[in-house]
CSV table of C-alpha atoms and ligand atoms in Angstrom, one decimal:
chain,number,residue,atom,x,y,z
A,1,UNK,CA,90.6,103.4,160.9
A,2,UNK,CA,92.4,101.5,158.4
A,3,UNK,CA,93.9,103.5,155.6
A,4,UNK,CA,93.7,102.2,152.0
A,5,UNK,CA,96.1,103.5,149.2
A,6,UNK,CA,93.7,104.1,146.1
A,7,UNK,CA,96.7,104.1,143.8
A,8,UNK,CA,97.7,101.0,144.5
A,9,UNK,CA,98.2,98.2,141.5
A,10,UNK,CA,95.1,98.5,139.3
A,11,UNK,CA,94.3,102.5,141.1
A,12,UNK,CA,90.8,102.0,139.8
A,13,UNK,CA,87.7,102.5,141.5
A,14,UNK,CA,87.6,98.6,142.8
A,15,UNK,CA,90.0,99.5,145.3
A,16,UNK,CA,87.2,102.1,146.6
A,17,UNK,CA,84.0,99.7,146.1
A,18,UNK,CA,85.8,96.5,147.9
A,19,UNK,CA,87.2,99.2,150.8
A,20,UNK,CA,83.5,100.4,151.2
A,21,UNK,CA,81.7,96.9,151.0
A,22,UNK,CA,84.2,95.8,154.2
A,23,UNK,CA,83.8,98.9,156.3
A,24,UNK,CA,80.0,98.7,155.9
A,25,UNK,CA,80.1,95.1,156.8
A,26,UNK,CA,82.7,95.0,159.5
A,27,UNK,CA,82.0,98.6,160.9
A,28,UNK,CA,85.6,99.5,160.6
A,29,UNK,CA,86.1,103.2,159.6
A,30,UNK,CA,88.2,103.9,156.5
A,31,UNK,CA,90.3,106.5,155.0
A,32,UNK,CA,91.3,106.0,151.0
A,33,UNK,CA,93.6,108.5,149.5
A,34,UNK,CA,94.8,108.4,146.1
A,35,UNK,CA,91.2,107.4,144.7
A,36,UNK,CA,91.8,106.1,141.1
A,37,UNK,CA,94.9,107.5,141.0
A,38,UNK,CA,95.6,105.1,137.9
A,39,UNK,CA,93.2,106.6,135.9
A,40,UNK,CA,93.2,109.4,133.5
A,41,UNK,CA,90.8,111.4,135.1
A,42,UNK,CA,91.2,110.4,138.9
A,43,UNK,CA,89.0,110.9,141.8
A,44,UNK,CA,85.4,110.0,142.4
A,45,UNK,CA,83.5,110.1,139.3
A,46,UNK,CA,79.5,109.7,139.3
A,47,UNK,CA,79.3,106.0,139.7
A,48,UNK,CA,82.0,106.0,142.5
A,49,UNK,CA,80.2,108.8,144.1
A,50,UNK,CA,76.9,107.0,143.8
A,51,UNK,CA,78.4,103.9,145.6
A,52,UNK,CA,80.0,105.8,148.1
A,53,UNK,CA,76.5,107.3,149.3
A,54,UNK,CA,75.1,104.5,148.7
A,55,UNK,CA,77.4,102.4,151.2
A,56,UNK,CA,77.0,105.3,153.7
A,57,UNK,CA,72.8,105.2,153.4
A,58,UNK,CA,72.8,101.7,154.4
A,59,UNK,CA,75.2,102.0,157.6
A,60,UNK,CA,74.3,105.5,158.5
A,61,UNK,CA,78.2,106.5,157.7
A,62,UNK,CA,79.7,110.1,158.1
A,63,UNK,CA,81.5,110.8,154.9
A,64,UNK,CA,84.2,113.3,154.3
A,65,UNK,CA,85.8,114.0,150.8
A,66,UNK,CA,82.2,112.8,149.4
A,67,UNK,CA,82.6,115.0,145.9
A,68,UNK,CA,82.9,114.3,142.3
A,69,UNK,CA,86.7,114.5,141.5
A,70,UNK,CA,87.7,114.1,145.0
A,71,UNK,CA,90.8,111.7,145.5
A,72,UNK,CA,90.4,111.0,149.5
A,73,UNK,CA,87.3,109.6,151.3
A,74,UNK,CA,86.7,109.3,155.4
A,75,UNK,CA,83.9,106.6,155.5
A,76,UNK,CA,83.1,106.1,159.3
A,77,UNK,CA,79.9,103.7,160.0
A,78,UNK,CA,77.3,104.6,162.2
A,79,UNK,CA,75.2,101.6,162.5
A,80,UNK,CA,75.4,98.2,161.5
A,81,UNK,CA,73.7,97.8,158.0
A,82,UNK,CA,70.2,98.5,158.0
A,83,UNK,CA,68.0,96.6,155.6
A,84,UNK,CA,65.2,98.6,153.6
A,85,UNK,CA,63.7,100.0,150.7
A,86,UNK,CA,66.2,102.2,148.8
A,87,UNK,CA,66.6,104.0,145.7
A,88,UNK,CA,70.1,105.0,144.2
A,89,UNK,CA,70.0,107.3,141.0
A,90,UNK,CA,73.6,107.9,139.4
A,91,UNK,CA,72.2,111.2,138.1
A,92,UNK,CA,71.7,112.7,141.4
A,93,UNK,CA,75.9,112.4,141.4
A,94,UNK,CA,76.2,114.1,138.1
A,95,UNK,CA,74.0,116.9,136.9
A,96,UNK,CA,72.9,116.1,132.9
A,97,UNK,CA,73.0,112.4,133.6
A,98,UNK,CA,75.4,109.5,133.7
A,99,UNK,CA,76.1,106.1,132.5
A,100,UNK,CA,77.9,105.5,135.4
A,101,UNK,CA,77.3,101.7,135.6
A,102,UNK,CA,74.8,100.8,138.3
A,103,UNK,CA,76.1,97.3,138.5
A,104,UNK,CA,79.3,98.5,140.3
A,105,UNK,CA,77.1,100.4,142.9
A,106,UNK,CA,74.7,97.0,143.4
A,107,UNK,CA,78.0,95.2,143.7
A,108,UNK,CA,78.8,97.5,146.4
A,109,UNK,CA,75.8,97.1,148.7
A,110,UNK,CA,74.7,93.6,147.7
A,111,UNK,CA,77.0,91.7,150.4
A,112,UNK,CA,76.2,94.2,153.2
A,113,UNK,CA,72.5,93.8,152.5
A,114,UNK,CA,72.6,90.1,152.3
A,115,UNK,CA,74.4,89.7,155.6
A,116,UNK,CA,72.3,92.5,157.4
A,117,UNK,CA,69.3,91.4,159.5
A,118,UNK,CA,66.1,91.6,157.0
A,119,UNK,CA,65.3,91.8,153.4
A,120,UNK,CA,65.8,94.7,151.0
A,121,UNK,CA,64.7,96.1,147.6
A,122,UNK,CA,66.5,98.4,146.3
A,123,UNK,CA,66.1,100.3,143.0
A,124,UNK,CA,69.1,101.4,141.0
A,125,UNK,CA,69.2,104.4,138.0
A,126,UNK,CA,71.8,104.7,135.5
A,127,UNK,CA,73.7,102.7,132.8
A,128,UNK,CA,72.8,99.2,132.6
A,129,UNK,CA,75.1,97.9,129.9
A,130,UNK,CA,78.0,100.1,129.7
A,131,UNK,CA,81.7,99.0,128.7
A,132,UNK,CA,84.5,98.2,131.0
A,133,UNK,CA,81.8,97.1,133.8
A,134,UNK,CA,79.8,94.1,134.2
A,135,UNK,CA,76.2,94.6,132.5
A,136,UNK,CA,73.0,93.6,134.2
A,137,UNK,CA,72.7,90.9,132.0
A,138,UNK,CA,76.1,89.5,133.4
A,139,UNK,CA,75.1,90.7,136.9
A,140,UNK,CA,72.0,88.5,136.2
A,141,UNK,CA,72.8,85.4,134.4
A,142,UNK,CA,76.5,85.3,135.8
A,143,UNK,CA,77.5,87.1,138.9
A,144,UNK,CA,74.4,86.4,140.7
A,145,UNK,CA,73.6,82.9,139.7
A,146,UNK,CA,77.3,81.8,141.0
A,147,UNK,CA,76.7,83.8,144.4
A,148,UNK,CA,73.6,81.9,144.4
A,149,UNK,CA,75.8,78.9,145.0
A,150,UNK,CA,77.7,80.5,147.9
A,151,UNK,CA,74.1,81.1,149.6
A,152,UNK,CA,73.0,84.5,148.4
A,153,UNK,CA,69.4,85.2,147.7
A,154,UNK,CA,69.2,88.0,145.3
A,155,UNK,CA,67.0,88.5,142.2
A,156,UNK,CA,67.4,91.5,139.8
A,157,UNK,CA,64.8,92.6,137.3
A,158,UNK,CA,65.7,95.0,134.2
A,159,UNK,CA,62.9,97.9,134.1
A,160,UNK,CA,64.7,100.1,131.3
A,161,UNK,CA,67.9,99.8,129.3
A,162,UNK,CA,70.5,102.4,130.1
A,163,UNK,CA,73.6,102.8,127.4
A,164,UNK,CA,76.5,105.1,127.3
A,165,UNK,CA,76.3,108.1,127.2
A,166,UNK,CA,72.8,109.0,128.6
A,167,UNK,CA,72.4,106.1,130.9
A,168,UNK,CA,68.6,106.5,132.4
A,169,UNK,CA,68.1,102.6,132.7
A,170,UNK,CA,66.6,100.9,135.9
A,171,UNK,CA,67.1,97.7,137.6
A,172,UNK,CA,65.4,96.6,140.6
A,173,UNK,CA,67.1,94.0,143.0
A,174,UNK,CA,65.4,91.9,145.7
A,175,UNK,CA,68.0,90.7,148.6
A,176,UNK,CA,67.3,88.4,151.5
A,177,UNK,CA,69.2,89.3,154.3
A,178,UNK,CA,70.5,87.1,157.4
A,179,UNK,CA,72.1,84.6,155.2
A,180,UNK,CA,75.7,82.6,155.6
A,181,UNK,CA,78.0,82.7,153.0
A,182,UNK,CA,79.9,79.3,151.8
A,183,UNK,CA,82.9,78.6,150.1
A,184,UNK,CA,83.0,77.7,146.2
A,185,UNK,CA,85.1,75.6,144.7
A,186,UNK,CA,85.8,75.7,141.1
A,187,UNK,CA,88.6,73.9,139.8
A,188,UNK,CA,87.0,72.1,136.4
A,189,UNK,CA,84.2,73.5,134.3
A,190,UNK,CA,82.8,70.6,132.8
A,191,UNK,CA,81.3,70.5,129.4
A,192,UNK,CA,79.5,73.2,127.6
A,193,UNK,CA,75.8,72.9,128.0
A,194,UNK,CA,74.8,75.6,125.9
A,195,UNK,CA,75.4,79.2,124.8
A,196,UNK,CA,72.4,81.6,125.3
A,197,UNK,CA,72.4,85.4,124.2
A,198,UNK,CA,70.3,88.6,123.9
A,199,UNK,CA,70.8,90.9,120.9
A,200,UNK,CA,69.2,93.9,121.8
A,201,UNK,CA,68.4,97.3,120.0
A,202,UNK,CA,66.4,100.5,122.0
A,203,UNK,CA,65.3,103.1,119.5
A,204,UNK,CA,66.6,101.6,116.6
A,205,UNK,CA,65.1,99.4,113.8
A,206,UNK,CA,64.6,95.7,114.0
A,207,UNK,CA,67.2,94.6,111.4
A,208,UNK,CA,70.2,95.7,113.9
A,209,UNK,CA,69.1,93.2,116.7
A,210,UNK,CA,68.0,90.5,114.1
A,211,UNK,CA,71.4,90.7,112.3
A,212,UNK,CA,73.7,90.8,115.6
A,213,UNK,CA,71.5,87.4,116.5
A,214,UNK,CA,72.2,85.7,113.0
A,215,UNK,CA,75.8,86.3,112.9
A,216,UNK,CA,76.5,84.9,116.2
A,217,UNK,CA,74.5,82.0,116.0
A,218,UNK,CA,76.3,81.4,112.9
A,219,UNK,CA,79.9,81.9,114.3
A,220,UNK,CA,79.4,80.2,117.2
A,221,UNK,CA,77.8,76.9,115.5
A,222,UNK,CA,80.7,77.0,113.1
A,223,UNK,CA,83.0,76.8,116.1
A,224,UNK,CA,80.8,73.8,117.0
A,225,UNK,CA,79.0,75.2,120.0
A,226,UNK,CA,75.5,74.8,120.8
A,227,UNK,CA,73.8,78.5,120.6
A,228,UNK,CA,70.5,80.3,120.6
A,229,UNK,CA,70.1,84.3,120.5
A,230,UNK,CA,67.2,85.9,120.6
A,231,UNK,CA,66.9,89.2,118.9
A,232,UNK,CA,64.7,91.8,121.0
A,233,UNK,CA,63.5,95.4,120.2
A,234,UNK,CA,63.0,97.5,123.6
A,235,UNK,CA,62.2,101.2,124.5
A,236,UNK,CA,64.7,103.2,125.9
A,237,UNK,CA,65.6,106.9,126.4
A,238,UNK,CA,68.1,107.2,123.8
A,239,UNK,CA,69.2,104.7,120.8
A,240,UNK,CA,71.3,101.7,121.8
A,241,UNK,CA,72.5,98.4,120.5
A,242,UNK,CA,74.3,95.6,122.0
A,243,UNK,CA,74.7,91.5,122.0
A,244,UNK,CA,75.3,89.5,125.6
A,245,UNK,CA,76.1,86.1,125.4
A,246,UNK,CA,76.1,83.3,128.2
A,247,UNK,CA,77.8,80.2,128.5
A,248,UNK,CA,76.7,77.6,130.6
A,249,UNK,CA,79.3,75.2,131.5
A,250,UNK,CA,78.4,72.0,133.9
A,251,UNK,CA,80.0,73.8,137.0
A,252,UNK,CA,80.3,77.3,135.7
A,253,UNK,CA,79.1,80.2,133.8
A,254,UNK,CA,80.4,83.0,131.9
A,255,UNK,CA,79.1,85.8,129.7
A,256,UNK,CA,80.7,88.3,127.0
A,257,UNK,CA,79.3,91.2,125.3
A,258,UNK,CA,79.7,93.6,122.5
A,259,UNK,CA,78.1,97.3,121.9
A,260,UNK,CA,76.6,99.0,118.8
A,261,UNK,CA,78.3,102.2,118.0
A,262,UNK,CA,78.1,104.3,114.8
A,263,UNK,CA,79.7,103.3,111.6
A,264,UNK,CA,80.4,99.7,113.3
A,265,UNK,CA,78.0,97.0,111.2
A,266,UNK,CA,75.8,94.8,113.4
A,267,UNK,CA,77.9,91.7,112.3
A,268,UNK,CA,81.3,93.0,113.7
A,269,UNK,CA,79.2,93.8,117.2
A,270,UNK,CA,78.5,90.3,117.0
A,271,UNK,CA,81.8,89.2,116.2
A,272,UNK,CA,83.6,91.3,118.9
A,273,UNK,CA,81.3,89.1,121.4
A,274,UNK,CA,81.8,85.7,119.7
A,275,UNK,CA,85.8,86.3,119.5
A,276,UNK,CA,86.0,87.0,123.4
A,277,UNK,CA,83.7,84.0,124.1
A,278,UNK,CA,85.7,81.5,122.0
A,279,UNK,CA,88.8,82.7,123.2
A,280,UNK,CA,87.6,82.0,126.9
A,281,UNK,CA,86.3,78.7,125.7
A,282,UNK,CA,89.6,77.6,124.5
A,283,UNK,CA,91.2,78.4,127.7
A,284,UNK,CA,89.4,75.6,129.4
A,285,UNK,CA,89.2,77.5,132.6
A,286,UNK,CA,85.9,77.5,134.6
A,287,UNK,CA,86.1,81.2,135.7
A,288,UNK,CA,86.6,84.2,133.3
A,289,UNK,CA,88.6,87.2,134.1
A,290,UNK,CA,86.3,89.6,135.5
A,291,UNK,CA,84.4,86.8,137.8
A,292,UNK,CA,87.8,85.9,139.4
A,293,UNK,CA,87.7,89.5,140.8
A,294,UNK,CA,84.2,89.8,141.7
A,295,UNK,CA,84.1,86.5,143.6
A,296,UNK,CA,87.0,87.5,146.1
A,297,UNK,CA,84.6,89.5,148.3
A,298,UNK,CA,82.2,86.5,149.0
A,299,UNK,CA,84.9,84.1,149.2
A,300,UNK,CA,86.7,86.3,151.9
A,301,UNK,CA,83.3,86.5,153.7
A,302,UNK,CA,82.6,82.8,153.4
A,303,UNK,CA,82.7,80.2,156.1
A,304,UNK,CA,84.9,77.9,154.3
A,305,UNK,CA,88.0,78.1,152.0
A,306,UNK,CA,87.2,78.4,148.3
A,307,UNK,CA,89.5,77.5,145.5
A,308,UNK,CA,88.8,78.2,141.7
A,309,UNK,CA,91.0,78.4,138.5
A,310,UNK,CA,90.8,81.6,136.3
A,311,UNK,CA,91.4,82.3,132.5
A,312,UNK,CA,93.7,84.8,133.1
A,313,UNK,CA,95.0,86.7,136.1
A,314,UNK,CA,94.8,90.1,135.9
A,315,UNK,CA,95.7,93.5,138.0
A,316,UNK,CA,92.1,93.6,138.9
A,317,UNK,CA,92.0,90.3,140.6
A,318,UNK,CA,95.6,90.8,142.5
A,319,UNK,CA,94.8,94.5,143.6
A,320,UNK,CA,91.3,93.4,144.9
A,321,UNK,CA,93.1,90.8,146.6
A,322,UNK,CA,95.6,92.9,148.6
A,323,UNK,CA,92.9,95.4,149.6
A,324,UNK,CA,90.6,92.5,150.9
A,325,UNK,CA,93.6,91.3,152.9
A,326,UNK,CA,94.2,94.4,154.7
A,327,UNK,CA,90.5,93.9,156.4
A,328,UNK,CA,92.1,90.8,157.9
A,329,UNK,CA,89.3,88.4,157.1
A,330,UNK,CA,91.3,86.1,154.7
A,331,UNK,CA,94.6,85.1,153.4
A,332,UNK,CA,94.2,85.0,149.9
A,333,UNK,CA,97.0,83.2,147.3
A,334,UNK,CA,96.7,83.9,143.9
A,335,UNK,CA,99.1,80.9,142.0
A,336,UNK,CA,100.3,82.8,138.6
A,337,UNK,CA,101.6,79.7,137.1
A,338,UNK,CA,98.5,77.6,137.7
A,339,UNK,CA,96.1,80.4,137.6
A,340,UNK,CA,94.5,79.5,140.4
A,341,UNK,CA,93.1,81.3,143.4
A,342,UNK,CA,93.1,80.4,146.9
A,343,UNK,CA,90.9,82.0,149.3
A,344,UNK,CA,91.3,81.4,153.2
A,345,UNK,CA,89.1,83.2,155.6
A,346,UNK,CA,90.4,83.6,158.8
A,347,UNK,CA,87.3,82.2,160.8
A,348,UNK,CA,87.8,79.1,158.7
A,349,UNK,CA,91.2,78.2,159.7
B,401,ATP,N1,83.1,92.9,130.3
B,401,ATP,C1,82.9,92.7,131.6
B,401,ATP,N2,82.4,91.6,132.0
B,401,ATP,C2,82.0,91.6,133.4
B,401,ATP,N3,82.9,92.2,134.4
B,401,ATP,C3,83.6,93.3,133.6
B,401,ATP,C4,83.7,93.5,132.8
B,401,ATP,N4,84.6,94.7,132.6
B,401,ATP,C5,85.0,94.8,133.5
B,401,ATP,N5,84.2,94.3,134.8
B,401,ATP,C6,84.7,94.4,136.1
B,401,ATP,O1,84.5,95.5,136.3
B,401,ATP,C7,85.0,96.1,137.4
B,401,ATP,C8,85.8,97.2,137.0
B,401,ATP,O2,87.1,97.8,137.9
B,401,ATP,P1,88.0,99.0,138.0
B,401,ATP,O3,88.7,99.0,139.3
B,401,ATP,O4,88.4,99.0,136.8
B,401,ATP,O5,86.4,100.2,138.2
B,401,ATP,P2,85.4,101.3,137.7
B,401,ATP,O6,85.0,101.6,138.9
B,401,ATP,O7,84.9,100.9,136.6
B,401,ATP,O8,86.3,102.4,137.3
B,401,ATP,P3,87.8,102.9,136.3
B,401,ATP,O9,88.0,101.8,135.6
B,401,ATP,O10,87.3,103.9,135.8
B,401,ATP,O11,88.6,103.3,138.0
B,401,ATP,C9,86.0,94.8,137.8
B,401,ATP,O12,85.1,94.0,139.0
B,401,ATP,C10,86.0,94.0,136.6
B,401,ATP,O13,85.8,92.4,136.4
């Protein structure tokens, strides 16, 4: 049994999710205390509880403490990870629905399923585009594209958009099992090839996505970046709007978004997304602050060393590194002054 301190460092949901993924993969039971102790409303929220149950389902784990608000969890895998056809719905964890980010549930089970024998199809329901988590657009265009270079074979298809606070989105994921992970080397990003974007509104007038798209294209072109942003009007369970930009460099990808809210102009939403992208562009780094912590898990499970340079060293990065190291699968060095991350899998030593 590995004891995990959920309050360590960032003290957020990622400590839990990385531990669940690694427990499912290694078969090592875990006990986590102080879950999300660093957050205003600590303990398991709907998204986290869905991730716990999803991870438990795929490896028939025994659970203790799997309730909303719980700050303690025991997770004891019963079998190796089973490929299969699964559905996970954040609404089942919280009556009345929740926009809990299904991207985070997806990230918890993706690598366990990719390393298992056999292929899987997973349907996920909840929030697809919510703040403080990777959007499904980011998962599809940035995260999975980068993981494909490490050997992961997975595709996602967005069926319905789900925004805060109602959620109600749907994604289908196909994961090919039995893959081997290879390391990644990303010290130089190369030249910018293009910026592509989606400006989307559900159950709102067509001028909203069009104004977001126009403003973003103008701002990015003024800054000297080639940009093309598509305006889309979609059906959804509730009104929602946002813009999601993906920048493709010769050797890497990144993505940033902005979300519409009451009394915020469409132009302002576009400006928020563009500001983040331009700030990242100026750093010259190949890996954005978020991908930086998300690459640690596949890199730790790979058969070769990985090394990458990041725009910013976040506490998410250093916390995730410490959690992963506790499982003894890899040594991780984060050089704060050079902003580089080196992951040395123990089997690759
Ligand atoms: N804009 C973004 N784009 C891509 N990834 C993001 C973005 N914002 C946050 N993330 C990622 O989402 C994850 C959030 O982890 P965190 O530990 O904060 O957990 P959480 O479960 O969202 O919950 P909480 O913060 O409420 O505990 C991190 O991997 C982070 O890199």
